Short mmCIF file of C-alpha atoms (C1' of nucleotides) in Angstrom, two decimals:
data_model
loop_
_atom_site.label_atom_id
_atom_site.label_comp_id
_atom_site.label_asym_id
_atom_site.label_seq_id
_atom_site.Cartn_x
_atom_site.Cartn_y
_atom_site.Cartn_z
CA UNK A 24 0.98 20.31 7.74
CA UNK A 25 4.28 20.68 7.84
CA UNK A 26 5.34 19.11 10.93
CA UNK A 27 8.12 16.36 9.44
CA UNK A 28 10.40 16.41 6.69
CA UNK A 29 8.77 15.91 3.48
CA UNK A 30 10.07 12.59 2.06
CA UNK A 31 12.10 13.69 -1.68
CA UNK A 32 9.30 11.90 -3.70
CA UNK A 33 6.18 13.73 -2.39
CA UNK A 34 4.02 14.32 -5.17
CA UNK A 35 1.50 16.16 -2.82
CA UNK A 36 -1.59 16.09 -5.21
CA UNK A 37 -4.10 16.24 -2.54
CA UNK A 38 -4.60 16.54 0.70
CA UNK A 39 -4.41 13.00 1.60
CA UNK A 40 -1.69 12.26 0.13
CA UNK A 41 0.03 15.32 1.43
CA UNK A 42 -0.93 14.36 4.65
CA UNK A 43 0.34 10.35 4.08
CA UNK A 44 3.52 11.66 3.31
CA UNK A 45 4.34 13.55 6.06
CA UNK A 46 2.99 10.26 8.79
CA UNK A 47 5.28 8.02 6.76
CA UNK A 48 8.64 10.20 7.39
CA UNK A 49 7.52 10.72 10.94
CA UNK A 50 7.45 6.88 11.01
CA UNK A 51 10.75 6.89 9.00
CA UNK A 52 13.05 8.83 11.45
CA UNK A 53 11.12 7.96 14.81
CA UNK A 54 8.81 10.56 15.56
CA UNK A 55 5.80 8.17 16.38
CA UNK A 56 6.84 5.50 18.73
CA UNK A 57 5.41 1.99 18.98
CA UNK A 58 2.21 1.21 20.08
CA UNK A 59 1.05 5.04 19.91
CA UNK A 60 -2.21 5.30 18.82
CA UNK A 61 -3.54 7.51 16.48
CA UNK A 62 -6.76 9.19 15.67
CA UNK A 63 -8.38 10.10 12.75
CA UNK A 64 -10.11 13.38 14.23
CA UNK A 65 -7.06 14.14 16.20
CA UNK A 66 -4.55 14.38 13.29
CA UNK A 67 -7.31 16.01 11.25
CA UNK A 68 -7.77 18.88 13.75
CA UNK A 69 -3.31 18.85 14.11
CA UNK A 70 -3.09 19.29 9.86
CA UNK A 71 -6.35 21.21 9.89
CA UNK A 72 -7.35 19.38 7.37
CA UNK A 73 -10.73 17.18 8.06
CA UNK A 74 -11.04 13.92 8.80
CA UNK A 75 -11.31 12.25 5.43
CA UNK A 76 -7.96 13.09 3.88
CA UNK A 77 -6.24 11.66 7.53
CA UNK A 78 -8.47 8.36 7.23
CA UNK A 79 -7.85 7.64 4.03
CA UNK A 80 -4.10 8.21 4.83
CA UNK A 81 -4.24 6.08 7.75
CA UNK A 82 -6.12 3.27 5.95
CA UNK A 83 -2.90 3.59 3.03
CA UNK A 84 -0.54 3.05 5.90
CA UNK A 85 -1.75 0.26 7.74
CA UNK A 86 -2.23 -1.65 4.29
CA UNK A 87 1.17 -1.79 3.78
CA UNK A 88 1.91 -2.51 7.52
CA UNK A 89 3.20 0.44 9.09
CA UNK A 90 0.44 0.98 11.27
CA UNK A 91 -2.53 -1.33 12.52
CA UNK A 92 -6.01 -0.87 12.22
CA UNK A 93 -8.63 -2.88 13.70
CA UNK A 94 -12.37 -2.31 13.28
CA UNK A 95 -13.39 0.14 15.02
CA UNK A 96 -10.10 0.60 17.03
CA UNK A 97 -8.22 3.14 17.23
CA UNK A 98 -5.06 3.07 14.58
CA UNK A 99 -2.06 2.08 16.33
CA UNK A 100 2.29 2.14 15.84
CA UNK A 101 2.91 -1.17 15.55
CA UNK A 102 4.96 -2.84 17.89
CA UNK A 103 7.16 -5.73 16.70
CA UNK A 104 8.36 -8.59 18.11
CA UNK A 105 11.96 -10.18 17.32
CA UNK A 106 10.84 -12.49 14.38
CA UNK A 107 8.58 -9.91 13.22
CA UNK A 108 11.28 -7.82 13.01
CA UNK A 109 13.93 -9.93 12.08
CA UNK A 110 11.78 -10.36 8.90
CA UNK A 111 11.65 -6.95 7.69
CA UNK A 112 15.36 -6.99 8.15
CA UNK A 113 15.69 -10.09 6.10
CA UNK A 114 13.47 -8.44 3.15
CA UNK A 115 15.71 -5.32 3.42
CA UNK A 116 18.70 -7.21 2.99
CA UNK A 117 17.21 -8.77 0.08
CA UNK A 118 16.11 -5.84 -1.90
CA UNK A 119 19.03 -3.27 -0.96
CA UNK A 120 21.41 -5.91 -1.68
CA UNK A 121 20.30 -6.48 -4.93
CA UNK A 122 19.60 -2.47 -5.05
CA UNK A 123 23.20 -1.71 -4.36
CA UNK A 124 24.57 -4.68 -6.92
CA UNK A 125 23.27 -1.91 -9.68
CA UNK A 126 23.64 1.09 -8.11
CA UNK A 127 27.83 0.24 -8.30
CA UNK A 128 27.26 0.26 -12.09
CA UNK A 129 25.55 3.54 -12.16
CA UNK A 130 26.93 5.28 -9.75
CA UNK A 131 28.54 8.88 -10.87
CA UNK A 132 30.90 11.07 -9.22
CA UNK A 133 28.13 13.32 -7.73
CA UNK A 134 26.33 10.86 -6.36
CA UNK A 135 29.23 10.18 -4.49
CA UNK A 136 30.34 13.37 -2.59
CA UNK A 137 27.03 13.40 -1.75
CA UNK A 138 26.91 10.03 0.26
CA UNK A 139 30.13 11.55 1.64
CA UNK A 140 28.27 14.45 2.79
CA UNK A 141 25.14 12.05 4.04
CA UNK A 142 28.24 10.31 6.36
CA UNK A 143 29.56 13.77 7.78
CA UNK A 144 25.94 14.37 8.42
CA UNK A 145 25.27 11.45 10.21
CA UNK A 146 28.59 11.88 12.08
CA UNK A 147 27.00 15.23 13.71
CA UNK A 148 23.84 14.33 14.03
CA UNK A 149 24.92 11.84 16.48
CA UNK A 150 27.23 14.05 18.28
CA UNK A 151 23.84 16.20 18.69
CA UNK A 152 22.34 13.38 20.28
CA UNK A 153 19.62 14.00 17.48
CA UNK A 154 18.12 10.81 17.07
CA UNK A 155 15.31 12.06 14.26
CA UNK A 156 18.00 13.87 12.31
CA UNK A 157 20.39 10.31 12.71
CA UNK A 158 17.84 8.40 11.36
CA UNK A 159 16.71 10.94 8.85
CA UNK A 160 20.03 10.83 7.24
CA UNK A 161 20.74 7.26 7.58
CA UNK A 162 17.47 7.04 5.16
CA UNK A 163 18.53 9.57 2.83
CA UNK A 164 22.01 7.83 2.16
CA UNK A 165 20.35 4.38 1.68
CA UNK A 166 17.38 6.02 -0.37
CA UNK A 167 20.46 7.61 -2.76
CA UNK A 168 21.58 4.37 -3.11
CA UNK A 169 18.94 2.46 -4.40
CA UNK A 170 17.55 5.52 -6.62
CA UNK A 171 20.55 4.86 -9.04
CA UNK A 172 18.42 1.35 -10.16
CA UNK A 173 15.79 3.18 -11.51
CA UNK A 174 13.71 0.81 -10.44
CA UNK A 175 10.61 3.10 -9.06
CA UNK A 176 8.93 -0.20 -7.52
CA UNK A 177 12.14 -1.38 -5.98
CA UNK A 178 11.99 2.39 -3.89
CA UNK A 179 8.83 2.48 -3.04
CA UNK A 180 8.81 -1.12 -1.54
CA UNK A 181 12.32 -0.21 0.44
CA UNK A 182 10.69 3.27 1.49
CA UNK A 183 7.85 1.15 3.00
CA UNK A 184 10.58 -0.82 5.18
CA UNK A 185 12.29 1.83 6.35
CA UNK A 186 8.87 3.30 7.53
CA UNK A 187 7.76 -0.46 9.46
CA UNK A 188 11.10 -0.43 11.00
CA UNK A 189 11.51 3.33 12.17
CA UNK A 190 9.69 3.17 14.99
CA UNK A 191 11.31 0.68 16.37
CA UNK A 192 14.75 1.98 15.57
CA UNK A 193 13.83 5.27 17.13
CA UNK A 194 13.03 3.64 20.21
CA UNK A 195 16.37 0.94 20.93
CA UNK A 196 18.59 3.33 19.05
CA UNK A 197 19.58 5.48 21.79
CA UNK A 198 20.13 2.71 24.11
CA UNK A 199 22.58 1.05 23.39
CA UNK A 200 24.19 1.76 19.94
CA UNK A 201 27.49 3.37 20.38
CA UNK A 202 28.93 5.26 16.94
CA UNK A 203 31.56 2.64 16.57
CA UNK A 204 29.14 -0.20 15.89
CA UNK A 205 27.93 0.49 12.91
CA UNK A 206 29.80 4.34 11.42
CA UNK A 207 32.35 1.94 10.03
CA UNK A 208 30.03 0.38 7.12
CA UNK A 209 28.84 3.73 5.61
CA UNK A 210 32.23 5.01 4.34
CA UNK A 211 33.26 1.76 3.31
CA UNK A 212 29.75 1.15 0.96
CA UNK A 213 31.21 4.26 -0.23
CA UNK A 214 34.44 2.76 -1.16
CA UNK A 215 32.95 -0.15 -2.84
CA UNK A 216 30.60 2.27 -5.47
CA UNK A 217 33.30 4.22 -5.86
CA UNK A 218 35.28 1.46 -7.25
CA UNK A 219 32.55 -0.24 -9.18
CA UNK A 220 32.74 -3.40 -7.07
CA UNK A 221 29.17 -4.89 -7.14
CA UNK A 222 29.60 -7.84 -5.33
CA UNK A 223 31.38 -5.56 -2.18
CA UNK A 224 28.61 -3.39 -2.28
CA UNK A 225 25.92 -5.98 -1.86
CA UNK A 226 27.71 -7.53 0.82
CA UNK A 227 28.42 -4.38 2.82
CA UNK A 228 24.47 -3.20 2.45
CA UNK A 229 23.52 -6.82 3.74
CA UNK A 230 25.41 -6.26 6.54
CA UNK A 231 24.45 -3.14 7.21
CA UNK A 232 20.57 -4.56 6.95
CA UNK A 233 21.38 -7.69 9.17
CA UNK A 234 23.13 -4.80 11.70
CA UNK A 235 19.24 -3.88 12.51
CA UNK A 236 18.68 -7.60 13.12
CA UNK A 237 21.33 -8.10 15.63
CA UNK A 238 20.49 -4.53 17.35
CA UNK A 239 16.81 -6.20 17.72
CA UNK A 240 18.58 -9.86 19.45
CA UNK A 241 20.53 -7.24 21.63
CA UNK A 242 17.39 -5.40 23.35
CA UNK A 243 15.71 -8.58 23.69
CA UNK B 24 -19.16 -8.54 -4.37
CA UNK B 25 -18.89 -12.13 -5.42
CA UNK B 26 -18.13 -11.23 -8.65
CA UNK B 27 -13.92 -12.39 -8.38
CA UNK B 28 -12.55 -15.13 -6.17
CA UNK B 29 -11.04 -14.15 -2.77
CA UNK B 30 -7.24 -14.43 -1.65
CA UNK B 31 -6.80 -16.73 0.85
CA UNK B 32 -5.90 -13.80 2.68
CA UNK B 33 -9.46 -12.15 2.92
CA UNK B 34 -9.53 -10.49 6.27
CA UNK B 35 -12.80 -8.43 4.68
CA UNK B 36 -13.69 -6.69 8.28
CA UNK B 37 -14.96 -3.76 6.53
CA UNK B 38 -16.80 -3.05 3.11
CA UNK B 39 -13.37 -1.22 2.10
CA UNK B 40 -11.04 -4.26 2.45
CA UNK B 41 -14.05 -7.10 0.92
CA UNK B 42 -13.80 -4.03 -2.37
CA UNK B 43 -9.88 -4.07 -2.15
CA UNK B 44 -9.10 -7.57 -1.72
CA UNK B 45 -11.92 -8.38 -4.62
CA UNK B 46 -10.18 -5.61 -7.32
CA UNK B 47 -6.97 -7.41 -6.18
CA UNK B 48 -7.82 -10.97 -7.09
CA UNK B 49 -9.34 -9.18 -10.71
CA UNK B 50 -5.69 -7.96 -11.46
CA UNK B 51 -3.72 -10.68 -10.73
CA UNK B 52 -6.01 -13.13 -12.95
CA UNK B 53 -6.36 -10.36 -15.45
CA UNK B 54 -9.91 -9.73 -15.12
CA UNK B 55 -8.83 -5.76 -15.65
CA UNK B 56 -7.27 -5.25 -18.86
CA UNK B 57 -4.24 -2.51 -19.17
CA UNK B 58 -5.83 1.21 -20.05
CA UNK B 59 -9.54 -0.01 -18.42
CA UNK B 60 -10.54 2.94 -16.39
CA UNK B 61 -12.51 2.52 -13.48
CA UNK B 62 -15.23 4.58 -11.63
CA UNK B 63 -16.05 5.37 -8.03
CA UNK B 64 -19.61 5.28 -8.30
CA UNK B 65 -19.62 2.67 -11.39
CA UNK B 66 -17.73 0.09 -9.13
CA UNK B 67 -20.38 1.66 -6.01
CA UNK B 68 -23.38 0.40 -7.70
CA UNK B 69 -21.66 -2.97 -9.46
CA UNK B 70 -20.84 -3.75 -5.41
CA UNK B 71 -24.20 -2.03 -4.03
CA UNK B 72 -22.03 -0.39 -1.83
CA UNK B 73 -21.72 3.52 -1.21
CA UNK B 74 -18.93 5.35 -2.65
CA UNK B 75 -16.61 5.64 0.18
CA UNK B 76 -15.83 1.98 0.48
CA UNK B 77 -14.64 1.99 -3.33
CA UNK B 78 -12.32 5.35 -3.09
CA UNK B 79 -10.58 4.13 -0.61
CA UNK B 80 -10.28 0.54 -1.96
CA UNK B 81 -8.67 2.29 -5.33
CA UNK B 82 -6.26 4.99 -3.50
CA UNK B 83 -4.85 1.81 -1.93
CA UNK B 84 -4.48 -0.12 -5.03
CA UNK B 85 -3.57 3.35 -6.61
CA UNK B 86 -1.04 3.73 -3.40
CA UNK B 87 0.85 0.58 -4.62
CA UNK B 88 0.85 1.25 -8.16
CA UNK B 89 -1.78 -1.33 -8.83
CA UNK B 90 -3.74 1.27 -9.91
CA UNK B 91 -2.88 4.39 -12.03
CA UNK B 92 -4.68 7.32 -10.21
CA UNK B 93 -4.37 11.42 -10.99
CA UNK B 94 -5.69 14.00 -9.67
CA UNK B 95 -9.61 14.41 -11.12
CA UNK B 96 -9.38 12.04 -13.29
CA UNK B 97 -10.55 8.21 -13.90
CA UNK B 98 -8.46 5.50 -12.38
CA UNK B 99 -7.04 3.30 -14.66
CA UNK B 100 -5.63 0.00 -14.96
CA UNK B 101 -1.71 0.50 -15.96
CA UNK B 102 -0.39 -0.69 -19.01
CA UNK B 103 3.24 -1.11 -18.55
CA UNK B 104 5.97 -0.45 -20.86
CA UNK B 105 8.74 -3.14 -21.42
CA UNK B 106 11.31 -1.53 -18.95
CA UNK B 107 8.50 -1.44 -16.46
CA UNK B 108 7.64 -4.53 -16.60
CA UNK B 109 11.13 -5.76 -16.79
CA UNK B 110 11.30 -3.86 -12.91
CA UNK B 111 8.46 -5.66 -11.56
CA UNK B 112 9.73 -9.27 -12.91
CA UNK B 113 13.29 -8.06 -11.87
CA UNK B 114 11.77 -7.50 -8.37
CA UNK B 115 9.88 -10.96 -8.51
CA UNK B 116 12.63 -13.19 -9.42
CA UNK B 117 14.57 -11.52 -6.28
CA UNK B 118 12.09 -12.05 -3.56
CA UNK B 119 10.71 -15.06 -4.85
CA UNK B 120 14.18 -16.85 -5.02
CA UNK B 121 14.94 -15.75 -1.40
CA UNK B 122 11.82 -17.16 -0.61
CA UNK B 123 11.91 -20.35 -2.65
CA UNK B 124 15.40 -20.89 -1.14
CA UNK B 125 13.68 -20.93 2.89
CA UNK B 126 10.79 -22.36 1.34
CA UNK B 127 12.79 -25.86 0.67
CA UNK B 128 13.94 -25.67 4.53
CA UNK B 129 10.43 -25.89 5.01
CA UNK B 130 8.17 -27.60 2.88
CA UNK B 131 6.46 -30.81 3.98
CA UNK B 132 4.49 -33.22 2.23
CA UNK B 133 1.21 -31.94 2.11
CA UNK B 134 2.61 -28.99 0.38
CA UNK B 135 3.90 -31.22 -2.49
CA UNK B 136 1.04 -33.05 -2.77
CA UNK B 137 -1.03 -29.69 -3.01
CA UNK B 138 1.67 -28.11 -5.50
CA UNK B 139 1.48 -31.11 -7.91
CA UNK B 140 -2.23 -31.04 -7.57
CA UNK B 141 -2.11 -27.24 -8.42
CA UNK B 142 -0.10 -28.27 -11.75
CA UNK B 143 -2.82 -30.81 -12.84
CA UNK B 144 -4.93 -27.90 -12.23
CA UNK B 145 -2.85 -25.62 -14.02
CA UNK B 146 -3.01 -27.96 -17.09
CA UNK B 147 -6.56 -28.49 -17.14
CA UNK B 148 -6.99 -24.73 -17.24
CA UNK B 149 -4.76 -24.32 -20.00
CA UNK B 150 -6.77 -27.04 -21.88
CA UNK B 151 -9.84 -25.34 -21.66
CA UNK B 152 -8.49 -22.01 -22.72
CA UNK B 153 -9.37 -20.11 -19.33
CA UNK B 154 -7.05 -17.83 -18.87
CA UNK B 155 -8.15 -16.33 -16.00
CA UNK B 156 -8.03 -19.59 -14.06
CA UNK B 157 -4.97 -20.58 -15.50
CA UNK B 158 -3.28 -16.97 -13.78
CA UNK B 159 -5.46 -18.03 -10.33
CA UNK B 160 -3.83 -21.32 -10.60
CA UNK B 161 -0.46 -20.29 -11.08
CA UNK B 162 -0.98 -17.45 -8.30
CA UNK B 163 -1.61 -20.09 -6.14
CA UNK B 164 1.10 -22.19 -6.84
CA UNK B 165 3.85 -19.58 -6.08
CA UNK B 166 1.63 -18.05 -3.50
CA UNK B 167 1.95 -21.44 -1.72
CA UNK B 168 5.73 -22.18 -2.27
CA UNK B 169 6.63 -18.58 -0.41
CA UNK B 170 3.79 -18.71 2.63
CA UNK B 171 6.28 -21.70 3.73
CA UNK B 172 8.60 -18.54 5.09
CA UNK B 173 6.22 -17.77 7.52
CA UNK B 174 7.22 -14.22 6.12
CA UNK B 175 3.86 -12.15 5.66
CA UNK B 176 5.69 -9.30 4.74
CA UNK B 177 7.37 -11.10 1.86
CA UNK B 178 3.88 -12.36 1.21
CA UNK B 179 2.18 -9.32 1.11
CA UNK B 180 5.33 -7.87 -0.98
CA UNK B 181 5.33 -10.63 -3.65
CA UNK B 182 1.10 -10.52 -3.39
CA UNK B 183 1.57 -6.69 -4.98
CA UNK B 184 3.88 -7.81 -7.76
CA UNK B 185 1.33 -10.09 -9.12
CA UNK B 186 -1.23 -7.33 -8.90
CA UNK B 187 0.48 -5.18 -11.11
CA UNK B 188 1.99 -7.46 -13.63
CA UNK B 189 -1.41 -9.60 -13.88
CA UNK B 190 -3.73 -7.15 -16.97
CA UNK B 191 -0.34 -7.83 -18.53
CA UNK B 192 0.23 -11.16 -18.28
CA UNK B 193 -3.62 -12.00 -19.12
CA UNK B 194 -3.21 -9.54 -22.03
CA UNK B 195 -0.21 -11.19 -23.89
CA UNK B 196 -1.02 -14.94 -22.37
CA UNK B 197 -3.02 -16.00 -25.16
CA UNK B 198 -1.38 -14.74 -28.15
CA UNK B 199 2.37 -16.23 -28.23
CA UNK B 200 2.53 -18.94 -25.03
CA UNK B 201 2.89 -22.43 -25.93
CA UNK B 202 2.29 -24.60 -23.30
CA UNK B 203 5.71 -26.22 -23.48
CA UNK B 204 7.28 -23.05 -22.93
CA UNK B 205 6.96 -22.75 -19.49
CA UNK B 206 5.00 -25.89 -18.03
CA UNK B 207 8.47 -27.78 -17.42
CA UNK B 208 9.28 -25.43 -14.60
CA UNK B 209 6.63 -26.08 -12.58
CA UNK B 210 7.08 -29.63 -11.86
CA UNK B 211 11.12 -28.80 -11.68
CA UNK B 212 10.38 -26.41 -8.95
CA UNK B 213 8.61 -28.79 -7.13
CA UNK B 214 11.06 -32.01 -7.66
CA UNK B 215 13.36 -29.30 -5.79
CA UNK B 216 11.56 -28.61 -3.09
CA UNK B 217 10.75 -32.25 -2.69
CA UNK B 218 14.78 -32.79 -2.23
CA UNK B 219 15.09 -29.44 -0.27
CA UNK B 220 17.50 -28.60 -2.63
CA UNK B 221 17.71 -24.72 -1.72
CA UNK B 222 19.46 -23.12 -4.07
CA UNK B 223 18.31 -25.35 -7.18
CA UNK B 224 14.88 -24.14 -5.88
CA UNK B 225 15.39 -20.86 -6.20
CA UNK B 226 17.30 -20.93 -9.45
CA UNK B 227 14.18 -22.37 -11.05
CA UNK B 228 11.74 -19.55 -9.46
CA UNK B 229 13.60 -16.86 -10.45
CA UNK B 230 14.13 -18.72 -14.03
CA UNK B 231 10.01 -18.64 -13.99
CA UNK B 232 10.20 -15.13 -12.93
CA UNK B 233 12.86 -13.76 -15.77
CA UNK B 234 9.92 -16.21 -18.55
CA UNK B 235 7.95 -12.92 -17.54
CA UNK B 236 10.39 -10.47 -18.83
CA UNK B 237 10.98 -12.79 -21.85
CA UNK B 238 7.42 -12.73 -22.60
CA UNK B 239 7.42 -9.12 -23.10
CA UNK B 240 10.24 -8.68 -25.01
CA UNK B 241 8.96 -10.96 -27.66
CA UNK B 242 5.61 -8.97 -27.74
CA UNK B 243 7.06 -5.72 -27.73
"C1'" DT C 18 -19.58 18.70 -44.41
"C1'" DG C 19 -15.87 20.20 -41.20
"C1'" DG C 20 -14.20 22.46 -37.31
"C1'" DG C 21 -14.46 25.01 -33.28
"C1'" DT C 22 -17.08 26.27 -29.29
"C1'" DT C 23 -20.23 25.49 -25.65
"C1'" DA C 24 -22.85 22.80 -22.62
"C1'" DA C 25 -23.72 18.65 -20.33
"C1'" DA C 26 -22.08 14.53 -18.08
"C1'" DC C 27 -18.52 12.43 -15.46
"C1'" DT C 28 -14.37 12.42 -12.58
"C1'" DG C 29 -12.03 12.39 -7.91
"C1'" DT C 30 -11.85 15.26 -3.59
"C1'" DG C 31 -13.12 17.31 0.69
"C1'" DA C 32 -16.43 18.03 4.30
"C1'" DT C 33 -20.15 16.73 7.28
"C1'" DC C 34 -23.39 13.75 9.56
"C1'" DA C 35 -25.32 9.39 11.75
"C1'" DC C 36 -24.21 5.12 13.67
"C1'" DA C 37 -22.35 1.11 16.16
"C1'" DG C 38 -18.75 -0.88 18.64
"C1'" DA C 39 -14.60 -0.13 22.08
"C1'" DA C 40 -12.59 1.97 25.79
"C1'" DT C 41 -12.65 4.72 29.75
"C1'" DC C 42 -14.16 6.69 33.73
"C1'" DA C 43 -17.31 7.47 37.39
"C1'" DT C 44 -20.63 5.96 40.39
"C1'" DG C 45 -22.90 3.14 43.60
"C1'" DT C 46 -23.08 -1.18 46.09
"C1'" DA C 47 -21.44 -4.94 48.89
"C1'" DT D 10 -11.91 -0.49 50.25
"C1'" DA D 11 -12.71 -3.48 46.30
"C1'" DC D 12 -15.46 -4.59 42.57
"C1'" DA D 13 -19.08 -4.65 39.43
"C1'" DT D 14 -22.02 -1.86 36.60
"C1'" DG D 15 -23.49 1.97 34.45
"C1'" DA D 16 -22.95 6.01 31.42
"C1'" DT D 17 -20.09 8.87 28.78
"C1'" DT D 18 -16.57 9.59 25.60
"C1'" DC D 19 -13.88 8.11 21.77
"C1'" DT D 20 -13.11 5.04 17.87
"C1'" DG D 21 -13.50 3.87 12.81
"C1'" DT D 22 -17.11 3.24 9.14
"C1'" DG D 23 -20.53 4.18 5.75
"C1'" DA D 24 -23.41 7.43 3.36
"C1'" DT D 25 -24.47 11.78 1.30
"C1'" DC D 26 -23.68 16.34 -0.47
"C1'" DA D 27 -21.16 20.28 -2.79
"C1'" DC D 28 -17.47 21.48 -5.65
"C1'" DA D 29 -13.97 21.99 -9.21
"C1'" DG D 30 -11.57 20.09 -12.72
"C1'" DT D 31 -11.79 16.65 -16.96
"C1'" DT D 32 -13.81 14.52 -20.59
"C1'" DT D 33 -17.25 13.85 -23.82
"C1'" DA D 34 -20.92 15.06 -26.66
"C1'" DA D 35 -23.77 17.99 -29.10
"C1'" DC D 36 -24.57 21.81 -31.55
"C1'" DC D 37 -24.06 25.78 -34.35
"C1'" DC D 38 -21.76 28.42 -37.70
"C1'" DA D 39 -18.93 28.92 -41.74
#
DNA sequence: TGGGTTAAACTGTGATCACAGAATCATGTA
DNA sequence: TACATGATTCTGTGATCACAGTTTAACCCA
C-alpha cells in the first residue's frame, strides 16, 4: 500500500480510496509512464487488496482523464499529444494564475520559509538526478500556493492537472531541461507573495504553467 | 434509465457510465434537491440494474464533489453554504471567461444561429414555469459557447461545476429570479461573439457567472 | 405519556464468481 | 520461412453474497 507518497489531503476512508490516492501521486511525480497499462488484478494482488477497491479506483481516475479505459481494455497512462497537452497547460495557467492572484493576499510569513525550503529542495533533488523527488516537490510548492485560496474545488481540480500532466513530465524532463531554464521562476514567485504583489504573482505562475507548454513544442 | 436527458457527451459503453452520465444531467437541471440522499440498491432497482453499476456511478460523482459520500452512510446531494458556492461560481466565471474569450476566435454562424435559438428556448421555458428545462437550456447554451475551444478538458472541467451548483440553482430559481434579471445577458453574450469581440465576451460570461454568487447572497 | 433501550432495517464496503470481448502466443499449413 | 488460424490467457464488467457500521423504528418500563 504504501508504495508512493501519500498526497497531504488523503482522507483514506476505505480501501479504494486509499488505494486512488496513492495511483494519483505516482501519476503526479512520474512513477507510471505513458501508455503503461494497468490491471485491475495486478494492482490488486501489488496492494493486496482485491480487485474491487483497485477498479473502482481506476474507473475514478480515468473519469477525470488521467488514465484511459476502454471496454474491456486494459486501463492505460495516457499518452498526449502536443495540443492535448498544450491544453492542460493552458487550463493550469488559468486556474493557478487566478490561484496565486489570492494566495499574495493571504500569504503569511510561514508559508513563506516554507516555499523557500520547497526551492532548496528542489535545488537537491535535481543535483540527485531524482526525477520523482523533483517533481514531487515542484507539486508540493505549487499545491502550497494555491491552498492559501481556500478554495477546496479550485485544489482538487489543479491536483487533477498535475496528475494528467505527470506522466508526461516524468518522461521529457530528464532530457533536455537543464536547472537554469526554469529554477529562476520559483524564487522569484516567492518574491512577488512576499511583497503582496498580485498581479506579479499571476504573471510569474502563468509563466511557469506556459514553461510546460514550451518544454512539450521542444520534444516534438 | 431514460428517466433524465443525456449530455451530448454520452459515451454510455458500460451500465456504469449510462448511471453516471444520467445522475449528472439530474444535478445540473436540479432534478436532485440539496440534502436528498440517495441509495445503492434504491437507484439499482429505479435503473433495473445490479448494484455495482450504481456504486461506482456515485463514488465518481462523490469523487468530484457532486456527491457528498462518507464512510457507511447514505450519499447525499450537497447543499452548499454561501462561501461554497461563492468557490464554485468563483471557479466558473474564471474558466468560462477564458473560454468565452477563444470561443469568439472561433464561433461561426451556425453557432449563433443555434445560441439565439437556445434563448427563444430559454424563454419559452421560463414561461411555462419549467425549471428544470429552463437549467437544461441554459446548460446548453454555455455548454455550446465553450465546446468552440476544442478544449475537452475545459469542457469536462466547466461540465463538473454545473453538476454541483445545479440542486442549488433549481432550489433558489423559483423563489426570487425575475426574468429581467438575468435574460439581458444572454443575447449580450451572443451579440459579442457575433463581433468576435474577445474580451467583451468574456466580461459578459463571467458577469453571468458572478449573477450566481449574487443569487445566493440575496437568499442567504 | 415520556424517555431510554433494544431490535430491526438500511447503509456502503470488500470479496468472489461467471462471462464476454481483446490480445497474445503457439501451432500447423502452404 | 511466412502467414493464417486456432486456442489460451488476460482484460474489464456485472451480479451476488457477507459484513460492519448507521439510522430508524418499535417497544417496554417508569
Amino acid at each position: 500500500m504504501d508504495t508512493a507518497a501519500q498526497p497531504e489531503t488523503a482522507p483514506a476512508e476505505n480501501l479504494s480510496a486509499k488505494v486512488y490516492a496513492d495511483l494519483k501521486m505516482k501519476l503526479i511525480v512520474g512513477q507510471l509512464r505513458p501508455a503503461e497499462t494497468l490491471s485491475i488484478r495486478t494492482l490488486a494482488e501489488e496492494y493486496g487488496v482485491s480487485a474491487m477497491p483497485v477498479r473502482e479506483a481506476l474507473r475514478q481516475l480515468a473519469s477525470e482523464d488521467a488514465l484511459i479505459g476502454a471496454a474491456k481494455k486494459a486501463y492505460r497512462v495516457p499518452d498526449l499529444n502536443s495540443s492535448e497537452a498544450a491544453n492542460l497547460f493552458f487550463i493550469r495557467a488559468i486556474l493557478e494564475g487566478a490561484a496565486a492572484e489570492i494566495a499574495a493576499e493571504n500569504v503569511r510569513a510561514k508559508d513563506i520559509k516554507f516555499l523557500e525550503k520547497l526551492v532548496q529542495d528542489m535545488d537537491t533533488a535535481w543535483q540527485n538526478q531524482d526525477a520523482v523527488q523533483f517533481l514531487l516537490v515542484n507539486f508540493k510548492f505549487h499545491s502550497r500556493i494555491y491552498s492559501l485560496t481556500g478554495n477546496s474545488a479550485l485544489q482538487s481540480m489543479i491536483e487533477s492537472l498535475y496528475a494528467r500532466t505527470g506522466p508526461w513530465l516524468a518522461h521529457g524532463i530528464t532530457e533536455l531541461v537543464t536547472i537554469d531554464s526554469w529554477m529562476g521562476d520559483h524564487p522569484a514567485i516567492i518574491g512577488a507573495l512576499r511583497n503582496r504583489d498580485a498581479a506579479l504573482a499571476r504573471k510569474l505562475v502563468e509563466e511557469d504553467a506556459r514553461w510546460g507548454v514550451d518544454l512539450y513544442r521542444a520534444r516534438s
